[in-house]
PDB file of C-alpha atoms in Angstrom:
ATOM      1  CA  UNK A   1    -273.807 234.289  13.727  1.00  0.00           C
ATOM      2  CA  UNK A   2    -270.219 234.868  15.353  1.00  0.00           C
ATOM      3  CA  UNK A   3    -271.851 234.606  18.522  1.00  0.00           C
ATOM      4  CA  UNK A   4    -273.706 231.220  18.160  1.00  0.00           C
ATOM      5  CA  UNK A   5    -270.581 229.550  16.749  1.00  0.00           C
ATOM      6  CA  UNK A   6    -268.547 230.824  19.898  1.00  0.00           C
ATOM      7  CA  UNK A   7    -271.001 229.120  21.829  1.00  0.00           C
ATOM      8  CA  UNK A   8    -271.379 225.902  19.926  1.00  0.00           C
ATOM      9  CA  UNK A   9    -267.396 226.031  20.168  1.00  0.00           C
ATOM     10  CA  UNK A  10    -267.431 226.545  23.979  1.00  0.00           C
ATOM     11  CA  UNK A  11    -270.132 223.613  24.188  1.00  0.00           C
ATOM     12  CA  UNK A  12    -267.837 221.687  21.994  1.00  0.00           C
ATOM     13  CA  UNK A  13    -264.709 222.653  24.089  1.00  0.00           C
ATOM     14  CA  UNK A  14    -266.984 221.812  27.627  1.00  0.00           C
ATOM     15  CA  UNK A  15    -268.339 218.401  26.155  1.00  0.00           C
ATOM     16  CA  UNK A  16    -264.502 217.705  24.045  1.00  0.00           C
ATOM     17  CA  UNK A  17    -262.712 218.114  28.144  1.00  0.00           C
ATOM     18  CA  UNK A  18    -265.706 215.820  29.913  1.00  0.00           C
ATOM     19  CA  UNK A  19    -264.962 213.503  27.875  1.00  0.00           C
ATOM     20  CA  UNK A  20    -261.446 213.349  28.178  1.00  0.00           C
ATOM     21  CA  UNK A  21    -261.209 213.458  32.116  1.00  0.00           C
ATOM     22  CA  UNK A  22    -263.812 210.402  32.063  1.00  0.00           C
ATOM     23  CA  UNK A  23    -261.721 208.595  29.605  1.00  0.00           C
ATOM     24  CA  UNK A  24    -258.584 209.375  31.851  1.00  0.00           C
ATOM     25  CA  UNK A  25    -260.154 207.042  34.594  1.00  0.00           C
ATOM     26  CA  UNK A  26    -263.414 205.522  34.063  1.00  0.00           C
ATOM     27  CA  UNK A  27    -262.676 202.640  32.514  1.00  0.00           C
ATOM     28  CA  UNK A  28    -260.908 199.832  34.769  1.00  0.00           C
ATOM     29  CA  UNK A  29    -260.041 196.323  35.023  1.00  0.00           C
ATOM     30  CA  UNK A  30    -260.489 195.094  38.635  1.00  0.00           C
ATOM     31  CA  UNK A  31    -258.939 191.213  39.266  1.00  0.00           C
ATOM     32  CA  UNK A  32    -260.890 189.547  41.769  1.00  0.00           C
ATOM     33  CA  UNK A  33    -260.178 185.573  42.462  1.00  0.00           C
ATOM     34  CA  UNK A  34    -262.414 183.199  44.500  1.00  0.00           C
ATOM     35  CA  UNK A  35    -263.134 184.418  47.725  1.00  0.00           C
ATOM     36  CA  UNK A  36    -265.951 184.592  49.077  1.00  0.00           C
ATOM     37  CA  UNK A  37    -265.253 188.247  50.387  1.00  0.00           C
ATOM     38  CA  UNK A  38    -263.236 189.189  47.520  1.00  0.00           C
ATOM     39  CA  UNK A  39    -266.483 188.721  45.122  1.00  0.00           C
ATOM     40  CA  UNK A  40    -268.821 190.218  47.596  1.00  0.00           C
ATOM     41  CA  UNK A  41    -266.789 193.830  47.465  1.00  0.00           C
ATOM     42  CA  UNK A  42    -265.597 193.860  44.145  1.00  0.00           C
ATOM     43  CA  UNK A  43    -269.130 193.618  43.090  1.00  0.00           C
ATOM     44  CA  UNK A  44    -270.087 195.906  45.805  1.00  0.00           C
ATOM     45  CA  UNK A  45    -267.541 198.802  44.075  1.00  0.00           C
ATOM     46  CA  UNK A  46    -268.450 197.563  40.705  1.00  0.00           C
ATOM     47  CA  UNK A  47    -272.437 198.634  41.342  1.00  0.00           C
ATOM     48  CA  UNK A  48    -271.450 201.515  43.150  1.00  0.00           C
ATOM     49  CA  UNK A  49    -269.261 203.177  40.357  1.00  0.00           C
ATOM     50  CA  UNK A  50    -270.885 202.310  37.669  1.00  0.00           C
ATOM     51  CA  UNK A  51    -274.543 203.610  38.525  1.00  0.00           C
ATOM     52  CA  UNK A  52    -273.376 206.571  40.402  1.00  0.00           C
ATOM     53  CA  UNK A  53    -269.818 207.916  39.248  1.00  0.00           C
ATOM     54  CA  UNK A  54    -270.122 206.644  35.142  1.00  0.00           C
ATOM     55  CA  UNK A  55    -267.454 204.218  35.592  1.00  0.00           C
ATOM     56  CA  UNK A  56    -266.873 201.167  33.095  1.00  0.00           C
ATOM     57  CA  UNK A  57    -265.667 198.570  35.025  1.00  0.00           C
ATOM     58  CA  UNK A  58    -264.796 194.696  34.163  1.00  0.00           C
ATOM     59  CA  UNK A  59    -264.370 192.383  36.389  1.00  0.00           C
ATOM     60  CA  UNK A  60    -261.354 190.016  35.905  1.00  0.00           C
ATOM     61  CA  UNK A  61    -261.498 186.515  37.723  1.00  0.00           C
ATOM     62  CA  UNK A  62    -258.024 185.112  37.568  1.00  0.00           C
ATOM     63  CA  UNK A  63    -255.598 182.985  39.566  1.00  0.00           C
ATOM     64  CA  UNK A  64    -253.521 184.148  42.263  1.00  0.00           C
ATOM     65  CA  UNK A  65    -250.570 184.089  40.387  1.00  0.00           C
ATOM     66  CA  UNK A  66    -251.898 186.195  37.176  1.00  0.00           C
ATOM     67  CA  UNK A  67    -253.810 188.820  39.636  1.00  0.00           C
ATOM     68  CA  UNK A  68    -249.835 189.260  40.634  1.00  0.00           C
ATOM     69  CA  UNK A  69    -248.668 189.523  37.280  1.00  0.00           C
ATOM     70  CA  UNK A  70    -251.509 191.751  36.170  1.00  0.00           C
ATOM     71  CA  UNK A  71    -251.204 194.260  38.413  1.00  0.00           C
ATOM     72  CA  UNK A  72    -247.232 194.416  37.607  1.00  0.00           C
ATOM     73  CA  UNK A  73    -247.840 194.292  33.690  1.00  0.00           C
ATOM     74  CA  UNK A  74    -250.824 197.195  34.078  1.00  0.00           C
ATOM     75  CA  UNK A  75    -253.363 194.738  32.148  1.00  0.00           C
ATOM     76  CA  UNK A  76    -255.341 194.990  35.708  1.00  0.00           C
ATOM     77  CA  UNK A  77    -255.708 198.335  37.366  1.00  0.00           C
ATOM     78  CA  UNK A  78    -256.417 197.906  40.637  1.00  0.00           C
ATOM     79  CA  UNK A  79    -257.680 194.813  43.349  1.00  0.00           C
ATOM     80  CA  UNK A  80    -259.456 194.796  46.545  1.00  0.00           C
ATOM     81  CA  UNK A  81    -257.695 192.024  49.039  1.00  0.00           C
ATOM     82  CA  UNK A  82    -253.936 191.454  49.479  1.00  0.00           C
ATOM     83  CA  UNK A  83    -253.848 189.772  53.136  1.00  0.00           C
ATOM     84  CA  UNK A  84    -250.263 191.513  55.092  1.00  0.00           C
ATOM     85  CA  UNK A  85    -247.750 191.228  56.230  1.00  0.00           C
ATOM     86  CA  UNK A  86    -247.746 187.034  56.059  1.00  0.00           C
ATOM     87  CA  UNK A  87    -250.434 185.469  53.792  1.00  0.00           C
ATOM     88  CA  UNK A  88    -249.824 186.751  50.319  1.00  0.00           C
ATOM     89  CA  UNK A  89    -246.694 188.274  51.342  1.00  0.00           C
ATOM     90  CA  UNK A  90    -244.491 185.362  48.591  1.00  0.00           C
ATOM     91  CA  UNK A  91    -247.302 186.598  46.067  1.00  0.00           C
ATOM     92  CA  UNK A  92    -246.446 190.163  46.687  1.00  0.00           C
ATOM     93  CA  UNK A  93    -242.674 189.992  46.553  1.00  0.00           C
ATOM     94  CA  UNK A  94    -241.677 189.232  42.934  1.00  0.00           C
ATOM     95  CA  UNK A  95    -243.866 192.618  42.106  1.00  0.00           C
ATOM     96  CA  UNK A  96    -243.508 194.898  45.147  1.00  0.00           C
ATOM     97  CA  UNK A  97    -241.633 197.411  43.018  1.00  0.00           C
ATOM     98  CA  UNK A  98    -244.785 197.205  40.296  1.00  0.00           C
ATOM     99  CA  UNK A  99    -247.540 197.102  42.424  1.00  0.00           C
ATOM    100  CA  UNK A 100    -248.820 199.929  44.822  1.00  0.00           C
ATOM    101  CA  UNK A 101    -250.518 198.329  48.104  1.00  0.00           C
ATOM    102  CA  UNK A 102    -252.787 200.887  49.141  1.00  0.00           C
ATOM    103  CA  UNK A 103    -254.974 201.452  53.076  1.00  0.00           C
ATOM    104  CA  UNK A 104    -256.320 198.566  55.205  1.00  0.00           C
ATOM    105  CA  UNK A 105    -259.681 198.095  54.806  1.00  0.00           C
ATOM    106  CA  UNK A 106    -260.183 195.182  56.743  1.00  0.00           C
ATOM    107  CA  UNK A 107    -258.309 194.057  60.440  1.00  0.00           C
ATOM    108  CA  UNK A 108    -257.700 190.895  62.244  1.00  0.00           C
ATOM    109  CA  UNK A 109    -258.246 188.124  59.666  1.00  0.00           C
ATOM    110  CA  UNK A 110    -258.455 184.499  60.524  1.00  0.00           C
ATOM    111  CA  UNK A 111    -256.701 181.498  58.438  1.00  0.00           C
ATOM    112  CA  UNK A 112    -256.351 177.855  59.160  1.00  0.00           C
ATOM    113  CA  UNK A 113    -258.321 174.371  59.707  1.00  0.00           C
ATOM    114  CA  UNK A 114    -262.020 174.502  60.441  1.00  0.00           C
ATOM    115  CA  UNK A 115    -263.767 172.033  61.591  1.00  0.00           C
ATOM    116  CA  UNK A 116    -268.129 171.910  62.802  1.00  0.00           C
ATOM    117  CA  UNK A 117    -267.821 172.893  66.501  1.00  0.00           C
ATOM    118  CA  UNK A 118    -270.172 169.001  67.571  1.00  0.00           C
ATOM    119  CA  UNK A 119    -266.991 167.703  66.829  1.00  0.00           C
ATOM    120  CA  UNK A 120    -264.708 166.525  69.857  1.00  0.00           C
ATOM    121  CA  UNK A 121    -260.981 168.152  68.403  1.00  0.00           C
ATOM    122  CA  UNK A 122    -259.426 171.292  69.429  1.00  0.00           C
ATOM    123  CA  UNK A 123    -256.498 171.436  68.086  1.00  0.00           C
ATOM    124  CA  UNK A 124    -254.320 170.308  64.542  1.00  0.00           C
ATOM    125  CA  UNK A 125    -252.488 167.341  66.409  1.00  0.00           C
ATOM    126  CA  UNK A 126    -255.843 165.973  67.475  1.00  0.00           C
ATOM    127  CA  UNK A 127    -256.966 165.878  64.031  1.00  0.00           C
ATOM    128  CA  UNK A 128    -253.798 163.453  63.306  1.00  0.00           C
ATOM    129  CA  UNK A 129    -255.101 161.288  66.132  1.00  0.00           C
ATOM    130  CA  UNK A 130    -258.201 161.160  64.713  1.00  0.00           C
ATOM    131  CA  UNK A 131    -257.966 161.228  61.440  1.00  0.00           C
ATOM    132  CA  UNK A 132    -259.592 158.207  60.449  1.00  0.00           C
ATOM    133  CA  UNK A 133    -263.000 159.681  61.450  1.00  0.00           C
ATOM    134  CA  UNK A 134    -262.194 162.456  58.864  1.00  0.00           C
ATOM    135  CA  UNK A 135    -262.951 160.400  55.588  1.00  0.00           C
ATOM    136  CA  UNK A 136    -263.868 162.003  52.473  1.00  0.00           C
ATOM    137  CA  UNK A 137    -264.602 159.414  49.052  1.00  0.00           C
ATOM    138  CA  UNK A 138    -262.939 156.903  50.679  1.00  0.00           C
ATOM    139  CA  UNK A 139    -259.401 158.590  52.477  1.00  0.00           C
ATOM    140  CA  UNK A 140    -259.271 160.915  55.404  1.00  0.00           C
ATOM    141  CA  UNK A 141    -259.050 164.174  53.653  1.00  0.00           C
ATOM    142  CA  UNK A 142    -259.063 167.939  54.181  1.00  0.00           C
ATOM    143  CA  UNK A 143    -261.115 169.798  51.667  1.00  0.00           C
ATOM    144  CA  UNK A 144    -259.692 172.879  50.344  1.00  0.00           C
ATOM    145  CA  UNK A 145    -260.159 175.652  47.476  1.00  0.00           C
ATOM    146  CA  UNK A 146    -257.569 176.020  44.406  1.00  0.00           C
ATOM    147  CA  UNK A 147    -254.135 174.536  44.907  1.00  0.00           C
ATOM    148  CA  UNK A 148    -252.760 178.042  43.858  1.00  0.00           C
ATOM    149  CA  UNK A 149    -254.158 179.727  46.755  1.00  0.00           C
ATOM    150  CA  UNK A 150    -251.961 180.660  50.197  1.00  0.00           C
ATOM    151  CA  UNK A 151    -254.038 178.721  51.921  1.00  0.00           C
ATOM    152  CA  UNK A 152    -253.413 175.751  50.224  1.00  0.00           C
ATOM    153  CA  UNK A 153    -249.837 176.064  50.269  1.00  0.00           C
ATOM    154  CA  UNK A 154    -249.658 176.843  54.016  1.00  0.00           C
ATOM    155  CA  UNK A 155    -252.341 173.346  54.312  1.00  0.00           C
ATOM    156  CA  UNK A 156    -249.465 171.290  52.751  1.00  0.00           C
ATOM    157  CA  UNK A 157    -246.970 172.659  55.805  1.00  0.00           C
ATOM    158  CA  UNK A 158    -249.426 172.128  57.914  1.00  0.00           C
ATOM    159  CA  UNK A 159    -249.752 168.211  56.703  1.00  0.00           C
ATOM    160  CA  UNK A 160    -245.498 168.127  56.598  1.00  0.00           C
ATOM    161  CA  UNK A 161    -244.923 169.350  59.873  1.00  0.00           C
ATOM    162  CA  UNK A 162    -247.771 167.691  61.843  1.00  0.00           C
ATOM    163  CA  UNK A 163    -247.007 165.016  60.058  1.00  0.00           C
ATOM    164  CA  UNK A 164    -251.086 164.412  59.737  1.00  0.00           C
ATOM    165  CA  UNK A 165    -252.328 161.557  58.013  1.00  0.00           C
ATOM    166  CA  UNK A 166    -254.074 163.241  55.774  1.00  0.00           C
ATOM    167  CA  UNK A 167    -254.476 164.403  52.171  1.00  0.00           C
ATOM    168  CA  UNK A 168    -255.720 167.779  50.818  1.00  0.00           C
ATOM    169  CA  UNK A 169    -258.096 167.779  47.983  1.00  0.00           C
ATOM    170  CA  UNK A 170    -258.324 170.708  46.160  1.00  0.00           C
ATOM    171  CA  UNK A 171    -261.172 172.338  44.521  1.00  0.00           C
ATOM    172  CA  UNK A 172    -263.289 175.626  44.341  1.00  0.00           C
ATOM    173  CA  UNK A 173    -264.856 177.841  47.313  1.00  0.00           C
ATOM    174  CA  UNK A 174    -268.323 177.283  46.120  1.00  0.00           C
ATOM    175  CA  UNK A 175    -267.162 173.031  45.795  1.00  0.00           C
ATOM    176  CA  UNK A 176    -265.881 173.216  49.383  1.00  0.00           C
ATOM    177  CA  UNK A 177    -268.782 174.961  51.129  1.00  0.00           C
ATOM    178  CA  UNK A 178    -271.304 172.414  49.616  1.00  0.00           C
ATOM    179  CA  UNK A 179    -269.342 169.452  51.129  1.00  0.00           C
ATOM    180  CA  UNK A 180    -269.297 171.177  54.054  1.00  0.00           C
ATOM    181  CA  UNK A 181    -272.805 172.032  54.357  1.00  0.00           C
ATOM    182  CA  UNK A 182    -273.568 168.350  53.522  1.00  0.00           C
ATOM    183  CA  UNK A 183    -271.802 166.742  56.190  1.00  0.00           C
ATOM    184  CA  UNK A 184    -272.745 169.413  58.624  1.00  0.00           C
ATOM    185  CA  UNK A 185    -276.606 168.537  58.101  1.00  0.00           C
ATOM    186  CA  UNK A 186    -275.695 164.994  58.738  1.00  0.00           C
ATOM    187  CA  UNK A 187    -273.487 166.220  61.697  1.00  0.00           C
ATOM    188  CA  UNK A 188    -270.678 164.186  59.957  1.00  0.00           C
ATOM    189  CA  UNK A 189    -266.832 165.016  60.623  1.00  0.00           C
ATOM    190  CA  UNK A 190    -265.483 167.477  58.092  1.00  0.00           C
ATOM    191  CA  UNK A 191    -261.745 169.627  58.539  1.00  0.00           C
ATOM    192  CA  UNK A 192    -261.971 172.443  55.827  1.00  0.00           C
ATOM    193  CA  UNK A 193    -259.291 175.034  54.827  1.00  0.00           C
ATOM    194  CA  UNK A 194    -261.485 178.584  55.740  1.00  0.00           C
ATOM    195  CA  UNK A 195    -261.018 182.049  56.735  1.00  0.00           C
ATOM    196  CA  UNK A 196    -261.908 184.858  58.585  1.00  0.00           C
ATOM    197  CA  UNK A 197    -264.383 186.795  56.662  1.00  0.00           C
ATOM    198  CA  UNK A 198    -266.480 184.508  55.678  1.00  0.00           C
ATOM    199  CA  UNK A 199    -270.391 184.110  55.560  1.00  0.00           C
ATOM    200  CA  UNK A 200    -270.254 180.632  56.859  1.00  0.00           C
ATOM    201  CA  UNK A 201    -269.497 181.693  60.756  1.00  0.00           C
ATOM    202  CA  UNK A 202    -272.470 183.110  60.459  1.00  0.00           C
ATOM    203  CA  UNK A 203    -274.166 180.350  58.696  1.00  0.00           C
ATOM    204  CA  UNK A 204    -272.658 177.467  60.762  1.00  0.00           C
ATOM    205  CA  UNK A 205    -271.390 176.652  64.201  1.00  0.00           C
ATOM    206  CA  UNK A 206    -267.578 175.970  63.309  1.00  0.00           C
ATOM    207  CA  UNK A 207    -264.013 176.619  65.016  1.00  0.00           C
ATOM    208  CA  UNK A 208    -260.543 177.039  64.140  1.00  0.00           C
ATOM    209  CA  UNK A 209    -258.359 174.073  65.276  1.00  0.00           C
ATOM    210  CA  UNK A 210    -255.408 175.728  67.268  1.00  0.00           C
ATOM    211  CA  UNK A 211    -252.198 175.907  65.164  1.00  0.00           C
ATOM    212  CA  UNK A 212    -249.527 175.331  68.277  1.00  0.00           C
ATOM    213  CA  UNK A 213    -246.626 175.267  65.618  1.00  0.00           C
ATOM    214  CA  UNK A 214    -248.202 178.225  64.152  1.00  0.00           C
ATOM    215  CA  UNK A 215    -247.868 177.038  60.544  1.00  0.00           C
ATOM    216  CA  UNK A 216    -250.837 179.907  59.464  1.00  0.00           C
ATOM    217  CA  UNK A 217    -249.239 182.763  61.002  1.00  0.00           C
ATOM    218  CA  UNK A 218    -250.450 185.382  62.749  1.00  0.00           C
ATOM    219  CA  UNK A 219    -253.449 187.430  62.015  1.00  0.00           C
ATOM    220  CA  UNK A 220    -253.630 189.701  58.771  1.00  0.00           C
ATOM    221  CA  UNK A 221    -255.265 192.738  57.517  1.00  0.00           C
ATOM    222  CA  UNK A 222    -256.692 193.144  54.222  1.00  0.00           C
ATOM    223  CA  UNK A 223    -255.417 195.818  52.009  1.00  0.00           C
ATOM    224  CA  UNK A 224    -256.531 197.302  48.121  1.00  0.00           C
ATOM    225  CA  UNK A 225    -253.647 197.473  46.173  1.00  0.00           C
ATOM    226  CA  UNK A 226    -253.275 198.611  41.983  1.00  0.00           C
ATOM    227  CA  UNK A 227    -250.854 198.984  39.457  1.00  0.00           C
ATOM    228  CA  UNK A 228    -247.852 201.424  39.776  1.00  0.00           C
ATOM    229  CA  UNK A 229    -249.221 205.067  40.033  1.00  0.00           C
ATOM    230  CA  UNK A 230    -253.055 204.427  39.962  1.00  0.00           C
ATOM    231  CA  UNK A 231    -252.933 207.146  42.788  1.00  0.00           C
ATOM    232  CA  UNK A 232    -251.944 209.509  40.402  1.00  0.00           C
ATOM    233  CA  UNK A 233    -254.324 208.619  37.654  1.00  0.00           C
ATOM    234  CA  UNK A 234    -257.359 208.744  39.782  1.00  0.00           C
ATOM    235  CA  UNK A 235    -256.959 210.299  43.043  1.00  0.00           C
ATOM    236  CA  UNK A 236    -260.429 210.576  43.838  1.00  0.00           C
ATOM    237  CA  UNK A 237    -260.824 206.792  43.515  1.00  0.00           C
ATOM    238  CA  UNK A 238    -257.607 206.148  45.679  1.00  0.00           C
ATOM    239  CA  UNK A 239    -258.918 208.645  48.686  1.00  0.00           C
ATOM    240  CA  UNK A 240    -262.422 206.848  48.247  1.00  0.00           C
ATOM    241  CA  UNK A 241    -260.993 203.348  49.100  1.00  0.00           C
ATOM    242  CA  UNK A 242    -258.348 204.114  51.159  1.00  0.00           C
ATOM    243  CA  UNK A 243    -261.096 205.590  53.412  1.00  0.00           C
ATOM    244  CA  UNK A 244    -263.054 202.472  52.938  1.00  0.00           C
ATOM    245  CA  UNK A 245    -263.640 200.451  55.872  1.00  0.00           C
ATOM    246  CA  UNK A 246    -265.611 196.997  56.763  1.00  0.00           C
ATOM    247  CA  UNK A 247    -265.635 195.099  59.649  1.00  0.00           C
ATOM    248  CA  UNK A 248    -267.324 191.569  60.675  1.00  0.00           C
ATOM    249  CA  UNK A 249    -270.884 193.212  60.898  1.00  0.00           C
ATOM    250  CA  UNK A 250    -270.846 194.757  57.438  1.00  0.00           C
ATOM    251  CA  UNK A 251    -268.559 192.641  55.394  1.00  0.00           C
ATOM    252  CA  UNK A 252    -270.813 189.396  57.230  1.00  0.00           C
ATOM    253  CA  UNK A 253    -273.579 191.187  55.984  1.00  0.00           C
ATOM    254  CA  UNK A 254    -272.833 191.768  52.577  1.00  0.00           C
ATOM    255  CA  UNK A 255    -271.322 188.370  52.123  1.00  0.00           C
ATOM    256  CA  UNK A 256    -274.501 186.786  53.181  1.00  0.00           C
ATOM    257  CA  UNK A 257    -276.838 189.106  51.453  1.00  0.00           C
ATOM    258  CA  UNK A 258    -275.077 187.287  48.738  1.00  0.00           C
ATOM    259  CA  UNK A 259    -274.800 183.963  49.922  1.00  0.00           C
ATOM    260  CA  UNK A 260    -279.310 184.157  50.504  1.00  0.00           C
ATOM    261  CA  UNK A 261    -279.469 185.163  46.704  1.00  0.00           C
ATOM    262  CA  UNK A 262    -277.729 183.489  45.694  1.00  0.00           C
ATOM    263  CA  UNK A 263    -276.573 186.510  43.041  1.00  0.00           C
ATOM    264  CA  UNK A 264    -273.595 188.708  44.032  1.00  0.00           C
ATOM    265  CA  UNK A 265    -274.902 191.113  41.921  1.00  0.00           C
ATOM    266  CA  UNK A 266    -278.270 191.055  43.588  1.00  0.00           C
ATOM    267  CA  UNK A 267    -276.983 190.552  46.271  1.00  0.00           C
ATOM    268  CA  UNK A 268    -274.773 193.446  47.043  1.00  0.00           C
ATOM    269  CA  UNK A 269    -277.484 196.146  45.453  1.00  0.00           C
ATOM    270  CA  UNK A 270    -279.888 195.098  48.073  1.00  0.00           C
ATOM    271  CA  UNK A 271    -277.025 195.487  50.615  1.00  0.00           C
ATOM    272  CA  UNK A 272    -275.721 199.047  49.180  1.00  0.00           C
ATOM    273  CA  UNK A 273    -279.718 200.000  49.082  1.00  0.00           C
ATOM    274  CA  UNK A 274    -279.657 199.307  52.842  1.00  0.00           C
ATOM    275  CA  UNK A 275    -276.145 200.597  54.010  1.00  0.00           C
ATOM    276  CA  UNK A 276    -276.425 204.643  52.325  1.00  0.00           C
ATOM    277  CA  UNK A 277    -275.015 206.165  54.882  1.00  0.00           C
ATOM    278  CA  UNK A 278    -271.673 204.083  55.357  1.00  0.00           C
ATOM    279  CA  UNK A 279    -271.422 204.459  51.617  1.00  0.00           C
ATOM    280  CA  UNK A 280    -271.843 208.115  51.485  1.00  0.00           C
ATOM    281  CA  UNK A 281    -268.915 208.231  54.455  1.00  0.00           C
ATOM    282  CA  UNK A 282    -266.749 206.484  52.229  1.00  0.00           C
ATOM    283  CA  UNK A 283    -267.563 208.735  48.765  1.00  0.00           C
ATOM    284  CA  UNK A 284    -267.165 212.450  51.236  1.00  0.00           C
ATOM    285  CA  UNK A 285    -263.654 211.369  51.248  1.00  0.00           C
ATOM    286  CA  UNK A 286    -263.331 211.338  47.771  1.00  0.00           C
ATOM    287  CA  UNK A 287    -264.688 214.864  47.571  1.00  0.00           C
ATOM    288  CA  UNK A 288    -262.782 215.900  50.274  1.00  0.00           C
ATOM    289  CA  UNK A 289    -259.660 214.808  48.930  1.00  0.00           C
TER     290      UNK A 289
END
């Protein structure tokens, strides 16, 4: 009898210790905005450590500003795309003391005005010249995503100091993309705010107009960043992504796994079914760690 309860206690003890190390990190808040690459990993991570690691993870979609603030206040554990040393370097600044900004996972991003390459521009003062043929309900416009976004803040220098005869329009990713995959079937003028990843240099045939006054800056890396200490709280997570890598081949592919169907969630399981091996490189770091 004294031996069955010493086992049921061990058991006990075993199952009362699991329990508490999977509580101590399995359950995490991952802020994500509306990027097109943004969605495609954090869903990516999402599948991944859920179905293989036990991991409860919820997805947070907020604004720039709040991801920020999130991170800082500990209501968000951890996110997967802070663009350095220029893009969201204002974002990062009010927090940099709350925030941990982790390995690059990504190099050489692109940022600026896009335009379908039929069209007869080059460059950001040409579009000035020409902006008349840019028209968009009714005014010549330059479509671009939420007004709380870098991008649209460095698109309002960009109209300052070229002094461009144009307005910006704000509105979602998804909103933007459609207008510009209407005009491009028409092979219609369109300027759009984009960046480098994205599916839709793959998709379409489109170019950066040169930035001579260099109002976008120069090119970026992405980086994972989390709250103060995550490191500590979950090591094995931390070594996993910091040894996470993508480049325009496999983040192209996994954004337009997603973009076909149409599903990220479908989308990036049919990508992780087809990519093992670059996934199990990433996870051996984890266990080597």
């Amino acid at each position: 009898m004294n031996k069955m309860s010493s086992s049921f206690l061990m058991v006990g003890l075993l199952a009362a210790a699991t329990g508490v190390q999977a509580d101590d990190h399995k359950s995490l808040v991952i802020g994500t905005n509306n990027w097109a690459e943004n969605i495609a990993v954090a869903n990516m991570w999402k599948i991944i450590l859920e179905e293989e690691y036990g991991y409860d993870i919820e997805l947070s979609d907020v604004s720039k500003s709040v991801l920020y603030s999130g991170l800082a206040n500990e209501d968000i554990d951890l996110s997967m795309e802070i663009w350095l040393p220029t893009t969201d370097a204002s974002f990062l600044e009010p927090h940099k003391d709350e925030i941990d900004v982790h390995d690059v996972w990504y190099e050489g991003t692109g940022l600026g005005l896009v335009v379908p390459s039929y069209v007869d521009i080059d460059t950001i003062p040409e579009l000035g010249e020409n902006a008349e043929a840019y028209v968009y309900q009714g005014n010549p416009t330059i479509l671009g995503i939420d007004s709380g976004s870098a991008i649209a803040g460095s698109t309002d220098e960009a109209i300052e100091a070229y002094e461009l005869p144009l307005n910006q329009i704000n509105s979602s990713g998804p909103a933007m993309m459609a207008a510009l995959d209407d005009a491009y079937q028409r092979e219609e003028p369109i300027v759009v705010t984009l960046w480098s990843p994205h599916w839709a240099f793959a998709e379409y045939d489109l170019k950066y107009l040169e930035d001579p006054e260099g109002v976008y800056g120069e090119s970026d890396d992405i980086h994972w960043m989390s709250r103060k200490d995550f490191g500590d709280d979950d090591p094995w997570l931390t070594s996993v992504l910091n040894d996470w890598h993508m480049n325009d081949d496999t983040l192209g592919g996994l954004m337009a796994e997603i973009e076909q169907t149409g599903d990220p969630v479908e989308g990036a399981q049919t990508w992780i079914d087809e990519n093992r091996d670059l996934i199990d490189e990433w996870l051996a770091a984890g266990d080597a760690g």
